[in-house]
Amino acid sequence: MFEVDTLSFLNKAVKGTALVVDDTRINRLLLGKILGDIGYQVVFAENGQEAVELFQQQDIDIVFMDVLMPVMDGYQATAEIKRLSTPKFTPVLFVTAQNEVDALVKCIACGGDDILFKPVHQAVLKAKALGFERTKAIYSEISRLHNQLQEEEELAERVFSSAVANSHCADQELLVSLDSASTFSGDVVFAEYRPNGDIHVLLGDFTGHGLRAAIGAMPVADIFRGMTRKGYTGEAILRQINRRLHRLLPTGMFMAGIFVELSLQQKSLTVWNGGMPELVVYNTQQQGIRERLRSESLPLGIQNEVELKLKTLPWLPYDHVVLLSDGVTEALSASGEMFGEQRLVNAIANKAAHPSFIASIQHELQLFCMGTEQLDDISMVEIPDLLNRPNQQSTDIYKTGPLVAGQWSWSLKLDATSLKKFTPIPLLMTTLQELSVHQTDRNILFTVVSELFNNAFEHGVLGLDSAIKTSASGFEEYYRKRKHRAKQLTDGAVSIAIEFDGKQARQFTIKVADSGNGFEASLAAEKSAKQQYSGRGLRLVESLCESMEFNLQGNCVTAVYRCQH
Amino acid sequence: MSISSQLDQDSGQLIISVAGRFDYSLHRDFRACYEHVSVEGIQLILDLSSADYMDSSALGMMLLLKEHAEKSQALALTIRKPSPAILKILEIANFDKLLKIEN
């Protein structure tokens, strides 16, 4: 049985072209005859130099190499042939009479694949040749699979980029640097406008990197963009992302991230940090780091419901906000040392010599790493001093749409329990969109209604005094109190009613009432009451509307907005 | 070996120890430490006293171990003696709220 198998193996035909390299004519003829008999086309070279030249000119499948030859010996020629044949596999077999250990080791060390001893036995030679054909087949299969994998990864990368990476709507406001360790980055950056021009930014870092890490990015992109455009708040968006990732990702995979809401009207920054390095706010007027916001929450996707700790702070002129992934501080130098926080702080302090904080950090990183292999994705986002820049986007993002006619009204009343759970603005925005209200009008209505609603909720229902917000420490105090009181809330209500008259005046009448005590009657009665309106919000509403009036008690406001489109 | 495990039936503890860099390259060996071990009623301990660095994949592996402990009714999962560098990573990710860490 065994014998039959051996015979059938040796009866297989070998294929291809063999190159025989030997300086002795008789050796060439002998080996050539055997190779010809077992099925090879044979070509000859008299020394290493000739062999290399022939190898470059012809397709050679296997090489039989003598050791000692004039001009160029077998070791040198083999090294050269191996260099030329990569990434293909061309077996080189040394044919030698020597059997000293040193010489044998040298044959393999210079790139040879096997050794045959003179005199060469036909069956041994054929068996070895067939063995190498097997190895070659494995080699080419691996190389085919490798190419296929690369092609698929490139295709996936293109799909992924168009869905995730290359479409941050608000990215012209930001400086973004994404430097991934492989084709796919596990880090993602999204930026999008809310309907009132506020900007949401999210820097996310998925567990690990590569394709594994990138799969969570698509749903995050969809939720982030869709909900931001509809006017949802950061907290609602993060909750939704958390739920989706929890459902989608296997245990052990999650997304650390930093989220920032930049409110141009409130002049505030609302930040959430879940498992990322500190967010840094650097003020170029004060020439120093003004705020560092440490991670206070779990990353997203680990638990179904997660406690999100969002912090609101004032946004000052000359503020530059820097968001980083851990790839920055954990970048390694050639000696295995980590970049660390001190070097990062130094890079931030040395910004003056560079056009941006990112450029300064990149410069430091480059000097430190000196071409060491990058192990993790390195991502940075810088929000420049937007408050000192004329804001042009407000006109750019509006598109034209069909005109609305007809009449309709929409109203909603929320009690304390509902107010704790629900923000009515996104619902209203969806309604306005369905009713084909032009985007410009929708964005203005978003601002008007959200300002009036926040005013009713914060001052009317929660009884907060906006005078606290005038100082920086008071600002934080205000948002702490807001959170605390909202949690404790048991009584109170807010109602919103919107009427649209598209036939006559083409105007919206917005009425927002709350259960609070309102302004003091004496103040509201006077014309100068306008100056007493809490905060910038109401002044903004007044500037956008035809009219805005409070009732005598001050807990019900009616604003009239006339359509521009 | 940068990862090892020891099951002590008498004390009722399975101690998994990681040394050096705790990252994705260990995930197979890490899983092998507990996957085919009956841990019902056993206390799981992840000893990190000899680990000097950990990445987010390691955090993921801890979550998998925690899930395994819960599913297979092990007593508890305790992270033992993390170095200051590792403790900092655990704190940044707020894993100190999720796992029992003892020094």
PDB file of N, CA and C in Angstrom, chain A residues 52-107:
ATOM      1  N   VAL A  52      22.455  35.147 -12.302  1.00  0.00           N
ATOM      2  CA  VAL A  52      21.641  36.317 -11.921  1.00  0.00           C
ATOM      3  C   VAL A  52      21.081  37.006 -13.164  1.00  0.00           C
ATOM      4  N   GLU A  53      21.950  37.164 -14.193  1.00  0.00           N
ATOM      5  CA  GLU A  53      21.500  37.803 -15.435  1.00  0.00           C
ATOM      6  C   GLU A  53      20.379  37.004 -16.099  1.00  0.00           C
ATOM      7  N   LEU A  54      20.569  35.696 -16.147  1.00  0.00           N
ATOM      8  CA  LEU A  54      19.547  34.831 -16.755  1.00  0.00           C
ATOM      9  C   LEU A  54      18.226  34.881 -15.990  1.00  0.00           C
ATOM     10  N   PHE A  55      18.385  34.942 -14.676  1.00  0.00           N
ATOM     11  CA  PHE A  55      17.199  34.979 -13.819  1.00  0.00           C
ATOM     12  C   PHE A  55      16.365  36.238 -14.088  1.00  0.00           C
ATOM     13  N   GLN A  56      17.057  37.340 -14.387  1.00  0.00           N
ATOM     14  CA  GLN A  56      16.351  38.590 -14.669  1.00  0.00           C
ATOM     15  C   GLN A  56      15.634  38.552 -16.015  1.00  0.00           C
ATOM     16  N   GLN A  57      16.220  37.750 -16.972  1.00  0.00           N
ATOM     17  CA  GLN A  57      15.662  37.724 -18.326  1.00  0.00           C
ATOM     18  C   GLN A  57      14.501  36.749 -18.480  1.00  0.00           C
ATOM     19  N   GLN A  58      14.547  35.640 -17.752  1.00  0.00           N
ATOM     20  CA  GLN A  58      13.581  34.554 -17.984  1.00  0.00           C
ATOM     21  C   GLN A  58      12.756  34.233 -16.756  1.00  0.00           C
ATOM     22  N   ASP A  59      11.632  33.566 -17.005  1.00  0.00           N
ATOM     23  CA  ASP A  59      10.835  33.055 -15.896  1.00  0.00           C
ATOM     24  C   ASP A  59      11.438  31.743 -15.419  1.00  0.00           C
ATOM     25  N   ILE A  60      11.994  31.746 -14.229  1.00  0.00           N
ATOM     26  CA  ILE A  60      12.630  30.545 -13.681  1.00  0.00           C
ATOM     27  C   ILE A  60      11.788  30.063 -12.492  1.00  0.00           C
ATOM     28  N   ASP A  61      11.533  28.744 -12.420  1.00  0.00           N
ATOM     29  CA  ASP A  61      10.695  28.226 -11.342  1.00  0.00           C
ATOM     30  C   ASP A  61      11.498  27.611 -10.211  1.00  0.00           C
ATOM     31  N   ILE A  62      12.698  27.097 -10.546  1.00  0.00           N
ATOM     32  CA  ILE A  62      13.523  26.472  -9.510  1.00  0.00           C
ATOM     33  C   ILE A  62      14.982  26.583  -9.920  1.00  0.00           C
ATOM     34  N   VAL A  63      15.886  26.751  -8.931  1.00  0.00           N
ATOM     35  CA  VAL A  63      17.305  26.945  -9.241  1.00  0.00           C
ATOM     36  C   VAL A  63      18.136  25.869  -8.550  1.00  0.00           C
ATOM     37  N   PHE A  64      19.084  25.268  -9.300  1.00  0.00           N
ATOM     38  CA  PHE A  64      20.029  24.304  -8.730  1.00  0.00           C
ATOM     39  C   PHE A  64      21.404  24.947  -8.771  1.00  0.00           C
ATOM     40  N   MET A  65      21.973  25.171  -7.589  1.00  0.00           N
ATOM     41  CA  MET A  65      23.130  26.059  -7.464  1.00  0.00           C
ATOM     42  C   MET A  65      24.364  25.310  -6.956  1.00  0.00           C
ATOM     43  N   ASP A  66      25.470  25.462  -7.686  1.00  0.00           N
ATOM     44  CA  ASP A  66      26.769  24.956  -7.211  1.00  0.00           C
ATOM     45  C   ASP A  66      27.289  25.964  -6.177  1.00  0.00           C
ATOM     46  N   VAL A  67      28.263  25.530  -5.344  1.00  0.00           N
ATOM     47  CA  VAL A  67      28.751  26.448  -4.312  1.00  0.00           C
ATOM     48  C   VAL A  67      29.948  27.265  -4.820  1.00  0.00           C
ATOM     49  N   LEU A  68      31.005  26.576  -5.202  1.00  0.00           N
ATOM     50  CA  LEU A  68      32.226  27.276  -5.574  1.00  0.00           C
ATOM     51  C   LEU A  68      32.331  27.460  -7.082  1.00  0.00           C
ATOM     52  N   MET A  69      32.347  28.727  -7.486  1.00  0.00           N
ATOM     53  CA  MET A  69      32.420  29.055  -8.923  1.00  0.00           C
ATOM     54  C   MET A  69      33.236  30.318  -9.100  1.00  0.00           C
ATOM     55  N   PRO A  70      33.827  30.516 -10.256  1.00  0.00           N
ATOM     56  CA  PRO A  70      34.538  31.788 -10.505  1.00  0.00           C
ATOM     57  C   PRO A  70      33.542  32.935 -10.710  1.00  0.00           C
ATOM     58  N   VAL A  71      34.039  34.150 -10.729  1.00  0.00           N
ATOM     59  CA  VAL A  71      33.277  35.409 -10.919  1.00  0.00           C
ATOM     60  C   VAL A  71      32.338  35.681  -9.742  1.00  0.00           C
ATOM     61  N   MET A  72      31.327  34.847  -9.561  1.00  0.00           N
ATOM     62  CA  MET A  72      30.453  35.025  -8.410  1.00  0.00           C
ATOM     63  C   MET A  72      30.079  33.644  -7.873  1.00  0.00           C
ATOM     64  N   ASP A  73      30.276  33.425  -6.549  1.00  0.00           N
ATOM     65  CA  ASP A  73      29.998  32.090  -6.013  1.00  0.00           C
ATOM     66  C   ASP A  73      28.496  31.881  -5.753  1.00  0.00           C
ATOM     67  N   GLY A  74      28.151  30.658  -5.349  1.00  0.00           N
ATOM     68  CA  GLY A  74      26.735  30.286  -5.166  1.00  0.00           C
ATOM     69  C   GLY A  74      26.043  31.050  -4.055  1.00  0.00           C
ATOM     70  N   TYR A  75      26.783  31.371  -2.968  1.00  0.00           N
ATOM     71  CA  TYR A  75      26.166  32.097  -1.851  1.00  0.00           C
ATOM     72  C   TYR A  75      25.668  33.469  -2.300  1.00  0.00           C
ATOM     73  N   GLN A  76      26.598  34.173  -2.961  1.00  0.00           N
ATOM     74  CA  GLN A  76      26.289  35.540  -3.408  1.00  0.00           C
ATOM     75  C   GLN A  76      25.142  35.545  -4.416  1.00  0.00           C
ATOM     76  N   ALA A  77      25.245  34.598  -5.389  1.00  0.00           N
ATOM     77  CA  ALA A  77      24.223  34.523  -6.436  1.00  0.00           C
ATOM     78  C   ALA A  77      22.850  34.222  -5.828  1.00  0.00           C
ATOM     79  N   THR A  78      22.834  33.325  -4.808  1.00  0.00           N
ATOM     80  CA  THR A  78      21.564  32.961  -4.180  1.00  0.00           C
ATOM     81  C   THR A  78      20.938  34.172  -3.474  1.00  0.00           C
ATOM     82  N   ALA A  79      21.776  34.897  -2.737  1.00  0.00           N
ATOM     83  CA  ALA A  79      21.276  36.079  -2.038  1.00  0.00           C
ATOM     84  C   ALA A  79      20.664  37.057  -3.042  1.00  0.00           C
ATOM     85  N   GLU A  80      21.349  37.227  -4.166  1.00  0.00           N
ATOM     86  CA  GLU A  80      20.900  38.154  -5.193  1.00  0.00           C
ATOM     87  C   GLU A  80      19.577  37.687  -5.831  1.00  0.00           C
ATOM     88  N   ILE A  81      19.513  36.389  -6.153  1.00  0.00           N
ATOM     89  CA  ILE A  81      18.298  35.826  -6.775  1.00  0.00           C
ATOM     90  C   ILE A  81      17.110  35.925  -5.819  1.00  0.00           C
ATOM     91  N   LYS A  82      17.365  35.650  -4.556  1.00  0.00           N
ATOM     92  CA  LYS A  82      16.271  35.744  -3.561  1.00  0.00           C
ATOM     93  C   LYS A  82      15.757  37.178  -3.465  1.00  0.00           C
ATOM     94  N   ARG A  83      16.672  38.123  -3.549  1.00  0.00           N
ATOM     95  CA  ARG A  83      16.282  39.531  -3.479  1.00  0.00           C
ATOM     96  C   ARG A  83      15.418  39.893  -4.693  1.00  0.00           C
ATOM     97  N   LEU A  84      15.850  39.387  -5.877  1.00  0.00           N
ATOM     98  CA  LEU A  84      15.122  39.710  -7.110  1.00  0.00           C
ATOM     99  C   LEU A  84      13.750  39.043  -7.178  1.00  0.00           C
ATOM    100  N   SER A  85      13.624  37.861  -6.561  1.00  0.00           N
ATOM    101  CA  SER A  85      12.386  37.101  -6.751  1.00  0.00           C
ATOM    102  C   SER A  85      11.260  37.507  -5.795  1.00  0.00           C
ATOM    103  N   THR A  86      11.571  38.198  -4.681  1.00  0.00           N
ATOM    104  CA  THR A  86      10.503  38.607  -3.768  1.00  0.00           C
ATOM    105  C   THR A  86       9.488  39.491  -4.509  1.00  0.00           C
ATOM    106  N   PRO A  87       8.206  39.397  -4.227  1.00  0.00           N
ATOM    107  CA  PRO A  87       7.590  38.584  -3.180  1.00  0.00           C
ATOM    108  C   PRO A  87       7.255  37.161  -3.652  1.00  0.00           C
ATOM    109  N   LYS A  88       7.600  36.827  -4.911  1.00  0.00           N
ATOM    110  CA  LYS A  88       7.362  35.447  -5.365  1.00  0.00           C
ATOM    111  C   LYS A  88       8.304  34.494  -4.664  1.00  0.00           C
ATOM    112  N   PHE A  89       7.937  33.201  -4.623  1.00  0.00           N
ATOM    113  CA  PHE A  89       8.815  32.217  -4.011  1.00  0.00           C
ATOM    114  C   PHE A  89       9.469  31.392  -5.096  1.00  0.00           C
ATOM    115  N   THR A  90      10.809  31.513  -5.203  1.00  0.00           N
ATOM    116  CA  THR A  90      11.551  30.668  -6.138  1.00  0.00           C
ATOM    117  C   THR A  90      12.536  29.832  -5.325  1.00  0.00           C
ATOM    118  N   PRO A  91      12.323  28.508  -5.245  1.00  0.00           N
ATOM    119  CA  PRO A  91      13.237  27.693  -4.441  1.00  0.00           C
ATOM    120  C   PRO A  91      14.635  27.622  -5.062  1.00  0.00           C
ATOM    121  N   VAL A  92      15.662  27.750  -4.206  1.00  0.00           N
ATOM    122  CA  VAL A  92      17.048  27.581  -4.637  1.00  0.00           C
ATOM    123  C   VAL A  92      17.626  26.393  -3.868  1.00  0.00           C
ATOM    124  N   LEU A  93      18.068  25.349  -4.629  1.00  0.00           N
ATOM    125  CA  LEU A  93      18.651  24.163  -3.998  1.00  0.00           C
ATOM    126  C   LEU A  93      20.144  24.122  -4.296  1.00  0.00           C
ATOM    127  N   PHE A  94      20.948  24.042  -3.235  1.00  0.00           N
ATOM    128  CA  PHE A  94      22.393  23.924  -3.448  1.00  0.00           C
ATOM    129  C   PHE A  94      22.731  22.476  -3.812  1.00  0.00           C
ATOM    130  N   VAL A  95      23.611  22.325  -4.786  1.00  0.00           N
ATOM    131  CA  VAL A  95      24.054  20.990  -5.160  1.00  0.00           C
ATOM    132  C   VAL A  95      25.545  20.940  -4.859  1.00  0.00           C
ATOM    133  N   THR A  96      25.949  20.113  -3.885  1.00  0.00           N
ATOM    134  CA  THR A  96      27.327  20.164  -3.424  1.00  0.00           C
ATOM    135  C   THR A  96      27.868  18.783  -3.042  1.00  0.00           C
ATOM    136  N   ALA A  97      29.195  18.667  -3.101  1.00  0.00           N
ATOM    137  CA  ALA A  97      29.832  17.439  -2.663  1.00  0.00           C
ATOM    138  C   ALA A  97      30.303  17.605  -1.226  1.00  0.00           C
ATOM    139  N   GLN A  98      30.341  18.867  -0.769  1.00  0.00           N
ATOM    140  CA  GLN A  98      30.814  19.138   0.599  1.00  0.00           C
ATOM    141  C   GLN A  98      29.755  18.715   1.597  1.00  0.00           C
ATOM    142  N   ASN A  99      30.187  18.211   2.730  1.00  0.00           N
ATOM    143  CA  ASN A  99      29.201  18.041   3.774  1.00  0.00           C
ATOM    144  C   ASN A  99      29.722  18.534   5.116  1.00  0.00           C
ATOM    145  N   GLU A 100      30.556  19.573   5.048  1.00  0.00           N
ATOM    146  CA  GLU A 100      31.003  20.194   6.295  1.00  0.00           C
ATOM    147  C   GLU A 100      29.871  21.064   6.821  1.00  0.00           C
ATOM    148  N   VAL A 101      29.729  21.007   8.153  1.00  0.00           N
ATOM    149  CA  VAL A 101      28.599  21.692   8.772  1.00  0.00           C
ATOM    150  C   VAL A 101      28.556  23.182   8.418  1.00  0.00           C
ATOM    151  N   ASP A 102      29.694  23.865   8.493  1.00  0.00           N
ATOM    152  CA  ASP A 102      29.744  25.306   8.234  1.00  0.00           C
ATOM    153  C   ASP A 102      29.200  25.660   6.856  1.00  0.00           C
ATOM    154  N   ALA A 103      29.673  24.872   5.853  1.00  0.00           N
ATOM    155  CA  ALA A 103      29.252  25.144   4.488  1.00  0.00           C
ATOM    156  C   ALA A 103      27.742  24.932   4.329  1.00  0.00           C
ATOM    157  N   LEU A 104      27.228  23.872   4.974  1.00  0.00           N
ATOM    158  CA  LEU A 104      25.800  23.575   4.873  1.00  0.00           C
ATOM    159  C   LEU A 104      24.958  24.695   5.482  1.00  0.00           C
ATOM    160  N   VAL A 105      25.376  25.118   6.667  1.00  0.00           N
ATOM    161  CA  VAL A 105      24.644  26.198   7.339  1.00  0.00           C
ATOM    162  C   VAL A 105      24.668  27.455   6.477  1.00  0.00           C
ATOM    163  N   LYS A 106      25.815  27.731   5.871  1.00  0.00           N
ATOM    164  CA  LYS A 106      25.944  28.938   5.058  1.00  0.00           C
ATOM    165  C   LYS A 106      24.997  28.907   3.847  1.00  0.00           C
ATOM    166  N   CYS A 107      24.804  27.691   3.285  1.00  0.00           N
ATOM    167  CA  CYS A 107      23.891  27.553   2.146  1.00  0.00           C
ATOM    168  C   CYS A 107      22.484  28.034   2.497  1.00  0.00           C
TER     169      CYS A 107
END
